[in-house]
XYZ file of C-alpha atoms in Angstrom:
564
model
C 7.777 13.528 -24.009
C 7.651 10.056 -22.492
C 10.612 8.880 -20.428
C 12.077 5.546 -19.412
C 13.668 4.532 -16.122
C 17.180 3.360 -16.928
C 19.008 3.852 -13.631
C 17.353 2.591 -10.433
C 18.887 3.557 -7.110
C 17.758 1.733 -3.974
C 18.110 3.591 -0.697
C 20.055 1.814 2.050
C 19.389 1.680 5.784
C 22.054 1.431 8.456
C 25.340 3.130 7.582
C 24.899 4.077 3.905
C 27.227 6.134 1.749
C 26.616 9.525 3.360
C 29.110 12.363 3.455
C 31.766 12.742 6.132
C 30.216 15.821 7.747
C 26.999 13.877 8.332
C 28.944 11.145 10.121
C 31.087 13.559 12.107
C 28.021 15.379 13.420
C 25.475 12.537 13.702
C 27.356 9.387 14.656
C 28.253 8.419 18.203
C 31.737 6.999 18.747
C 30.301 4.076 20.692
C 27.439 2.982 18.433
C 26.960 2.367 14.707
C 25.170 4.841 12.491
C 21.525 3.889 11.981
C 19.985 5.822 9.098
C 16.466 4.806 8.048
C 14.441 5.653 4.961
C 10.685 5.495 4.449
C 10.176 1.796 3.719
C 6.603 2.274 2.472
C 7.307 5.090 0.027
C 6.563 4.613 -3.669
C 9.356 4.804 -6.243
C 10.271 8.397 -7.082
C 11.338 9.492 -10.558
C 13.652 12.470 -10.909
C 12.290 14.670 -13.720
C 14.310 16.487 -16.319
C 15.482 19.824 -15.007
C 16.159 18.402 -11.539
C 19.354 16.826 -10.191
C 19.725 14.434 -7.288
C 22.989 12.866 -6.126
C 23.329 9.100 -6.348
C 26.292 6.789 -5.977
C 27.441 3.415 -7.283
C 26.115 1.385 -4.349
C 22.836 -0.545 -4.597
C 22.296 0.941 -8.048
C 20.914 -0.947 -11.046
C 21.906 0.185 -14.536
C 19.570 -1.104 -17.219
C 21.133 -2.023 -20.552
C 20.152 1.252 -22.184
C 22.230 3.053 -19.515
C 25.351 0.867 -19.709
C 27.229 3.858 -21.150
C 26.850 5.488 -17.693
C 28.678 2.672 -15.874
C 31.984 4.436 -16.446
C 33.624 5.542 -13.183
C 35.914 8.573 -13.610
C 39.509 8.370 -12.435
C 40.286 12.078 -12.529
C 38.623 12.813 -9.186
C 39.188 11.771 -5.586
C 37.890 8.334 -4.620
C 35.063 9.787 -2.514
C 33.857 11.950 -5.405
C 34.143 9.667 -8.431
C 30.638 8.148 -8.395
C 28.938 11.346 -7.174
C 30.342 13.444 -10.018
C 29.587 10.572 -12.420
C 25.964 10.651 -11.203
C 25.476 14.313 -12.088
C 27.202 13.807 -15.452
C 24.962 10.834 -16.242
C 21.743 12.609 -15.244
C 22.380 15.520 -17.581
C 23.127 13.150 -20.446
C 19.987 11.125 -19.736
C 17.920 14.185 -20.624
C 19.286 13.905 -24.160
C 17.727 10.461 -24.647
C 14.536 10.896 -22.611
C 15.691 8.687 -19.733
C 15.495 9.241 -16.004
C 16.787 8.184 -12.640
C 14.455 6.519 -10.111
C 14.835 6.127 -6.355
C 13.306 3.145 -4.583
C 12.534 2.507 -0.908
C 15.221 0.740 1.142
C 16.021 -2.797 0.064
C 19.415 -3.216 1.740
C 21.169 -2.647 5.069
C 24.814 -1.679 5.237
C 27.380 -2.119 8.007
C 30.436 -0.004 7.254
C 34.037 -0.713 8.208
C 35.712 1.805 10.499
C 37.866 4.409 8.754
C 38.907 8.050 9.061
C 36.025 10.467 8.557
C 38.465 13.375 8.508
C 40.232 11.814 5.525
C 36.829 11.392 3.868
C 36.036 15.062 4.464
C 39.308 16.057 2.824
C 38.460 13.930 -0.231
C 34.978 15.462 -0.410
C 36.013 19.124 -0.561
C 34.857 19.479 -4.170
C 31.400 18.269 -3.173
C 31.149 20.854 -0.401
C 32.398 23.793 -2.469
C 31.866 22.945 -6.162
C 28.458 21.251 -6.372
C 26.516 24.480 -6.937
C 28.856 25.465 -9.752
C 28.586 22.027 -11.338
C 24.778 22.044 -11.201
C 24.642 25.511 -12.760
C 27.013 24.389 -15.489
C 25.088 21.192 -16.260
C 21.722 22.965 -16.247
C 22.888 25.442 -18.871
C 24.965 22.994 -20.911
C 23.725 22.138 -24.402
C 24.757 19.749 -27.126
C 24.361 20.679 -30.814
C 21.457 18.892 -32.479
C 23.791 17.644 -35.208
C 25.712 15.449 -32.758
C 24.941 11.826 -31.933
C 24.403 10.836 -28.333
C 27.899 9.417 -27.854
C 29.332 12.596 -29.344
C 27.361 14.496 -26.689
C 28.773 12.187 -24.006
C 32.306 12.977 -25.116
C 31.524 16.693 -25.434
C 30.192 16.934 -21.878
C 33.197 15.010 -20.571
C 35.499 17.441 -22.364
C 33.575 20.518 -21.229
C 33.668 19.366 -17.596
C 37.426 18.900 -17.869
C 37.780 22.385 -19.365
C 35.876 23.753 -16.352
C 38.164 21.760 -14.008
C 35.419 19.603 -12.512
C 37.677 16.646 -13.240
C 41.024 16.023 -14.892
C 41.600 15.966 -18.648
C 42.463 12.254 -18.499
C 38.689 11.618 -18.407
C 38.424 12.612 -22.068
C 40.606 9.778 -23.342
C 39.078 7.299 -20.877
C 35.544 8.169 -21.994
C 36.471 7.982 -25.677
C 37.988 4.517 -25.272
C 35.002 3.370 -23.177
C 32.518 4.389 -25.863
C 34.617 2.724 -28.563
C 34.661 -0.510 -26.558
C 30.891 -0.431 -26.116
C 30.321 -0.062 -29.851
C 32.838 -2.780 -30.661
C 30.953 -5.147 -28.331
C 27.749 -4.509 -30.281
C 26.145 -2.068 -27.844
C 23.377 0.024 -29.413
C 23.996 3.724 -29.045
C 20.842 5.410 -27.673
C 19.063 7.854 -29.958
C 18.673 11.456 -28.881
C 15.204 12.908 -28.397
C 14.088 16.094 -30.074
C 13.016 18.001 -26.978
C 15.112 18.469 -23.853
C 13.478 20.261 -20.926
C 15.640 22.832 -19.172
C 14.728 25.472 -16.630
C 15.767 29.091 -16.614
C 16.209 31.157 -13.462
C 13.094 31.587 -11.303
C 11.215 28.854 -13.185
C 9.480 26.072 -11.297
C 9.116 22.611 -12.751
C 5.437 21.696 -13.050
C 4.070 18.222 -13.549
C 2.378 19.217 -16.780
C 5.799 20.081 -18.242
C 6.619 16.412 -18.622
C 4.894 13.060 -18.629
C 4.990 10.949 -15.503
C 4.446 7.300 -16.266
C 3.944 4.590 -13.703
C 5.256 1.161 -14.625
C 3.620 -1.691 -12.796
C 5.001 -5.198 -12.904
C 3.197 -5.818 -16.173
C 4.680 -2.759 -17.876
C 1.384 -0.955 -18.360
C 1.735 2.789 -18.709
C -0.617 5.039 -16.765
C -0.478 8.798 -17.216
C -0.808 10.675 -13.944
C -2.263 14.133 -13.655
C -0.950 16.092 -10.670
C 0.509 14.308 -7.664
C 2.544 15.663 -4.778
C 4.381 13.049 -2.726
C 5.950 13.867 0.645
C 7.820 10.922 2.223
C 7.336 10.129 5.884
C 10.019 11.948 7.829
C 12.388 9.551 9.553
C 14.122 10.115 12.861
C 17.568 11.441 12.013
C 20.531 9.873 13.820
C 21.586 11.945 16.824
C 24.608 11.857 19.080
C 22.363 12.741 22.033
C 20.080 10.258 23.764
C 16.411 9.786 22.926
C 13.988 12.386 24.232
C 10.561 11.486 25.615
C 8.983 13.868 23.107
C 10.156 11.581 20.304
C 7.871 8.740 21.402
C 4.598 8.266 19.548
C 2.223 8.646 22.551
C 3.780 11.970 23.493
C 3.733 13.194 19.893
C 0.082 12.154 19.552
C -0.773 14.002 22.756
C 1.030 17.118 21.536
C -0.752 17.041 18.155
C -4.192 16.454 19.631
C -3.827 19.069 22.349
C -3.374 21.702 19.632
C -6.853 21.072 18.252
C -8.368 20.041 21.599
C -6.831 22.089 24.442
C -9.357 20.602 26.872
C -7.675 17.176 26.851
C -4.939 18.490 29.142
C -7.525 18.218 31.935
C -8.903 14.866 30.809
C -5.890 12.561 30.539
C -2.985 11.703 32.795
C 0.084 9.472 32.877
C 1.547 9.735 29.365
C 3.372 6.518 28.563
C 4.707 4.700 25.518
C 4.230 1.213 26.953
C 0.860 0.738 25.263
C 1.275 1.644 21.640
C 0.402 -0.260 18.488
C 2.022 0.229 15.099
C -0.723 -1.861 13.509
C -1.418 0.674 10.753
C 2.161 1.596 9.871
C 2.002 -0.581 6.757
C -1.352 0.768 5.541
C -1.759 3.800 3.296
C -4.631 6.002 4.445
C -6.248 7.797 1.501
C -8.500 10.656 2.635
C -10.920 11.793 -0.063
C -12.403 15.290 -0.289
C -15.569 15.416 -2.375
C -15.473 19.209 -2.268
C -12.342 21.406 -2.418
C -13.702 23.992 0.017
C -12.999 21.803 3.054
C -9.227 21.364 2.784
C -8.717 23.505 5.885
C -10.001 20.504 7.868
C -6.615 18.874 7.259
C -5.502 20.502 10.522
C -7.941 18.205 12.342
C -7.388 15.135 10.170
C -3.611 15.329 10.459
C -3.791 15.646 14.240
C -6.273 12.768 14.518
C -4.534 10.248 12.275
C -0.886 11.094 11.532
C 0.521 9.269 14.575
C -1.608 6.209 13.811
C -1.145 6.205 10.025
C 2.324 7.515 9.141
C 1.432 7.058 5.471
C -1.390 9.419 4.496
C -2.250 10.886 1.127
C -5.082 13.337 0.523
C -7.086 13.407 -2.691
C -9.382 15.973 -4.248
C -10.194 18.283 -7.130
C -7.861 21.223 -6.624
C -4.182 20.958 -5.666
C -3.591 24.715 -5.658
C -6.490 25.285 -3.281
C -5.278 22.429 -1.081
C -1.850 24.042 -0.752
C -3.400 27.436 -0.050
C -5.661 26.102 2.715
C -2.931 24.020 4.398
C 0.181 26.189 4.024
C -0.218 27.652 7.529
C 0.131 24.209 9.156
C 3.919 24.193 8.955
C 4.260 20.930 7.029
C 3.679 19.552 3.561
C 1.209 16.830 2.651
C 0.972 14.268 -0.114
C -1.902 15.053 -2.458
C -3.523 13.539 -5.541
C -5.397 15.976 -7.761
C -8.236 14.302 -9.643
C -11.654 15.536 -10.837
C -14.071 13.626 -8.591
C -17.375 15.149 -9.764
C -18.542 16.018 -6.226
C -17.455 12.591 -5.010
C -19.481 10.621 -7.551
C -16.273 8.980 -8.779
C -14.312 9.327 -5.542
C -12.932 5.822 -6.025
C -10.629 7.329 -8.628
C -8.466 8.262 -5.629
C -8.085 4.571 -4.785
C -6.975 3.829 -8.344
C -4.375 6.586 -8.332
C -3.043 5.617 -4.897
C -2.619 2.013 -6.038
C -0.832 3.131 -9.194
C 1.738 5.018 -7.118
C 3.167 1.650 -5.999
C 3.375 2.283 -2.265
C 5.073 -0.604 -0.479
C 2.200 -1.292 1.931
C -0.076 -4.134 3.022
C -3.185 -2.312 1.896
C -5.081 0.902 1.214
C -7.706 2.350 3.555
C -9.948 4.717 1.608
C -11.865 7.171 3.778
C -13.997 10.258 3.258
C -12.862 13.434 4.980
C -16.050 13.426 7.101
C -15.588 9.884 8.455
C -14.439 9.422 12.043
C -12.532 6.126 12.099
C -12.151 4.335 15.444
C -8.887 2.606 14.614
C -8.421 0.956 18.013
C -11.359 -1.338 17.172
C -9.404 -2.744 14.211
C -6.150 -3.833 15.826
C -6.691 -7.540 15.194
C -8.385 -7.390 11.793
C -6.768 -9.185 8.861
C -5.024 -7.065 6.244
C -5.263 -9.769 3.585
C -8.966 -9.260 2.783
C -11.284 -6.398 1.883
C -13.041 -4.375 4.575
C -16.409 -2.984 3.562
C -19.649 -1.605 4.956
C -22.940 -3.378 4.391
C -26.151 -1.426 4.545
C -28.433 -4.462 4.403
C -31.345 -5.557 2.221
C -32.813 -2.135 1.547
C -29.952 -1.477 -0.878
C -30.443 -4.609 -2.956
C -31.120 -3.609 -6.541
C -32.589 -5.674 -9.338
C -30.348 -4.750 -12.266
C -33.173 -5.244 -14.757
C -35.355 -2.726 -12.934
C -35.163 0.839 -14.250
C -37.612 2.479 -11.875
C -36.010 1.542 -8.554
C -36.861 3.711 -5.547
C -33.188 4.658 -5.058
C -32.736 7.907 -6.994
C -29.060 7.309 -7.851
C -29.983 4.152 -9.775
C -32.313 6.111 -12.063
C -29.634 8.603 -13.091
C -27.105 8.213 -15.898
C -24.481 7.322 -13.276
C -26.703 4.461 -12.117
C -28.301 1.765 -14.253
C -27.263 3.071 -17.717
C -23.599 3.344 -16.710
C -23.683 0.053 -14.782
C -25.187 -1.812 -17.749
C -22.463 -0.517 -20.058
C -19.768 -1.694 -17.655
C -21.312 -5.147 -17.308
C -21.542 -5.483 -21.073
C -17.905 -4.476 -21.364
C -16.829 -7.034 -18.748
C -18.765 -9.829 -20.423
C -17.284 -9.089 -23.841
C -13.713 -8.129 -22.865
C -11.429 -11.040 -23.678
C -8.150 -9.085 -23.825
C -7.514 -8.948 -20.090
C -4.084 -8.804 -18.384
C -2.622 -11.895 -16.755
C -3.473 -10.816 -13.219
C -7.188 -10.640 -14.121
C -7.265 -14.097 -15.706
C -10.957 -14.170 -16.624
C -13.772 -11.716 -15.900
C -16.221 -14.603 -15.533
C -14.707 -15.374 -12.113
C -15.422 -11.797 -11.060
C -19.031 -12.001 -12.233
C -19.574 -15.390 -10.577
C -18.301 -14.049 -7.252
C -20.511 -10.983 -7.589
C -23.668 -13.024 -8.141
C -22.751 -15.469 -5.361
C -22.843 -12.574 -2.928
C -26.463 -11.753 -3.640
C -27.620 -15.206 -4.708
C -28.881 -14.002 -8.083
C -27.430 -12.723 -11.343
C -30.130 -10.041 -11.297
C -29.188 -8.529 -7.935
C -26.420 -6.225 -6.792
C -25.948 -4.574 -3.441
C -25.165 -0.869 -3.245
C -23.748 0.462 0.010
C -21.978 3.298 1.759
C -18.530 3.710 0.229
C -16.967 6.391 2.396
C -14.821 3.804 4.176
C -13.325 0.633 2.717
C -10.017 -1.216 2.637
C -8.205 -2.770 -0.332
C -5.566 -5.435 0.434
C -2.335 -5.077 -1.511
C -2.607 -8.684 -2.679
C -5.623 -7.652 -4.762
C -4.793 -4.033 -5.514
C -3.966 -4.552 -9.201
C -7.240 -6.383 -9.813
C -9.125 -3.714 -7.868
C -7.568 -0.938 -9.911
C -8.346 -2.676 -13.202
C -12.012 -3.257 -12.387
C -12.481 0.194 -10.887
C -11.180 1.691 -14.124
C -13.874 -0.212 -15.981
C -16.512 1.502 -13.854
C -14.749 4.853 -14.152
C -14.905 4.578 -17.933
C -18.701 4.773 -17.738
C -18.818 7.122 -14.720
C -20.646 4.730 -12.384
C -21.648 6.174 -8.991
C -19.196 5.070 -6.278
C -21.874 3.518 -4.021
C -22.551 1.115 -6.887
C -19.030 0.692 -8.265
C -17.084 0.153 -5.027
C -19.300 -2.548 -3.449
C -19.609 -4.270 -6.827
C -15.830 -4.455 -7.273
C -15.284 -5.684 -3.715
C -17.972 -8.345 -3.986
C -16.549 -9.469 -7.309
C -13.055 -9.920 -5.878
C -13.774 -11.280 -2.391
C -15.795 -14.198 -1.117
C -18.646 -13.576 1.273
C -16.840 -15.708 3.834
C -13.621 -13.670 3.772
C -14.824 -10.082 3.508
C -14.496 -8.054 6.728
C -17.660 -6.174 7.649
C -17.197 -2.666 9.013
C -19.776 -1.844 11.643
C -20.553 1.828 12.069
C -23.165 4.538 12.207
C -24.327 6.390 9.107
C -26.399 9.370 10.130
C -29.319 10.818 8.231
C -31.677 13.708 8.738
C -31.519 15.531 12.055
C -29.030 13.054 13.532
C -26.303 14.603 11.378
C -26.399 17.758 13.479
C -25.469 15.804 16.634
C -23.339 12.837 15.517
C -21.953 12.131 18.986
C -25.425 11.520 20.341
C -25.073 7.912 19.162
C -21.309 7.604 19.665
C -19.980 4.223 20.751
C -16.299 3.390 21.132
C -16.862 -0.195 19.973
C -18.196 0.790 16.558
C -15.703 1.110 13.740
C -16.731 4.491 12.375
C -19.090 7.442 12.603
C -20.286 9.260 9.472
C -20.684 12.065 8.686
C -18.796 14.177 11.199
C -18.635 17.715 9.836
C -15.527 19.356 11.240
C -16.657 22.751 9.969
C -19.125 22.876 12.877
C -17.506 24.207 16.104
C -20.013 22.295 18.245
C -19.126 19.029 16.508
C -15.414 19.724 16.985
C -15.997 20.436 20.673
C -17.919 17.174 21.076
C -15.178 15.306 19.207
C -12.571 16.702 21.598
C -14.663 15.684 24.590
C -15.550 12.171 23.454
C -13.497 10.791 20.572
C -10.047 12.269 21.227
C -9.796 10.955 24.823
C -10.684 7.506 23.475
C -7.874 7.805 20.920
C -5.381 8.587 23.671
C -6.727 5.823 25.889
C -7.110 2.949 23.441
C -4.326 3.718 20.954
C -1.667 5.340 23.139
C -2.242 4.035 26.659
C -3.198 7.239 28.443
C -5.346 7.168 31.564
C -8.549 9.180 31.462
C -9.162 11.370 34.470
C -12.573 12.400 33.150
C -14.413 11.255 30.026
C -18.047 11.614 30.935
C -20.120 13.132 28.190
C -23.824 13.802 28.094
C -25.095 14.770 24.601
């Protein structure tokens, strides 16, 4: 059952409309409240079967939800919009609509007033919310009733249960009459309404999640878990040193590398860059059996990239292999065919609408030296170039590169090119596919040549994310191998002058067993680094981790000598 977003609630930083107990326990008498929300988070839709409180502040009601603008008068002032919010959400299930929360787009400074008086007005919220939620979850409306009849029935039933006064019944009736008299179209009820019984868990497959981009294109997601970045909660006490990023990074890294306690000194937060705070790091697992490496990946990157989402084939296995870590992780479940179409993770991450400058896509076995990228532009693509040995003549079927000979190579590539040349029904943000093809051929100097390259690490700027997603989907439709699809899309959307080249080491043969033998802290990445190997992990802790603490967090190394 498809759903529409008809009420959009924007979170508010500063001193938003929180309850009195929160203020009484979290606000200092001498300083204003400073609540922050995750500014990079994607919009979140509340599914049927789930309730979430929302108020009347910074809330947009679309025309289809104008009926829900009514503010009850039979409650205390502090409760009127909160109770209205629960009432509206239950009724939205009847018409297939939903509530959406958006990242902060406002800052509020609140006038001084009595928090004790607020607490008195909020007693129903503290003691009656559970009862109200139980009532609304089990409430039903006869199928013979129209939607407005259901609205009036729920209003009456809530009055009968003493959640608000009986005066709401007449007020609601007159409100609905006025709407109809003004020519408002009464929403039509849907056939199916999802409700949950005791001990049931809402699963994504129980309802359709649709993403709406700015061009109103619907994209059906499969299984996505989103965990927002935890914000520092307001405290009455002063700031603790352990709250600073360098100390937190040291604490995280020392758990996977106990030896660093003897290798670094002088923890300080004076040398710390938040350069990657507005980038979403997407870590791709080609194989589900390696999810337990999240313990290393989270320690290595979470204090540098607050926004991380993992992507792989099996969400249940991911949860099972990470549940002992004491935290939850965002995860996209997509069939990646052993990594052949790993760029599907980039498409899904883009479709989630994160409010970021760009998307860094990285394989789980890539070691990224982020301190070498502090001054790199975020407005252009970053990509690896393997050089001339990966140039491919598209008319040649018997190329030496084995991937080109397979169905995921030339046959799939040819189908995509034919589709691009003949597709004239493109969205506005694509304009014309001929520009893409011209840019692609300008890169190689010939319309017969493409350049395949390593695609375990690349960056997509947000300014071109919609175009990237659209073209990647074209290659996904024919199942093109990622080392062909990704460089082709990037070269078709970026000029040779503007693309940022990522310089790193890609290891082959026996070198893979000892990746740190060729380690250099000025290179951008090292690949592959197999964290399943205890020797590799030990070398990483001896070489790479001290560099992270030194170059990204300002620690002094007391000893960092390493002989492979």
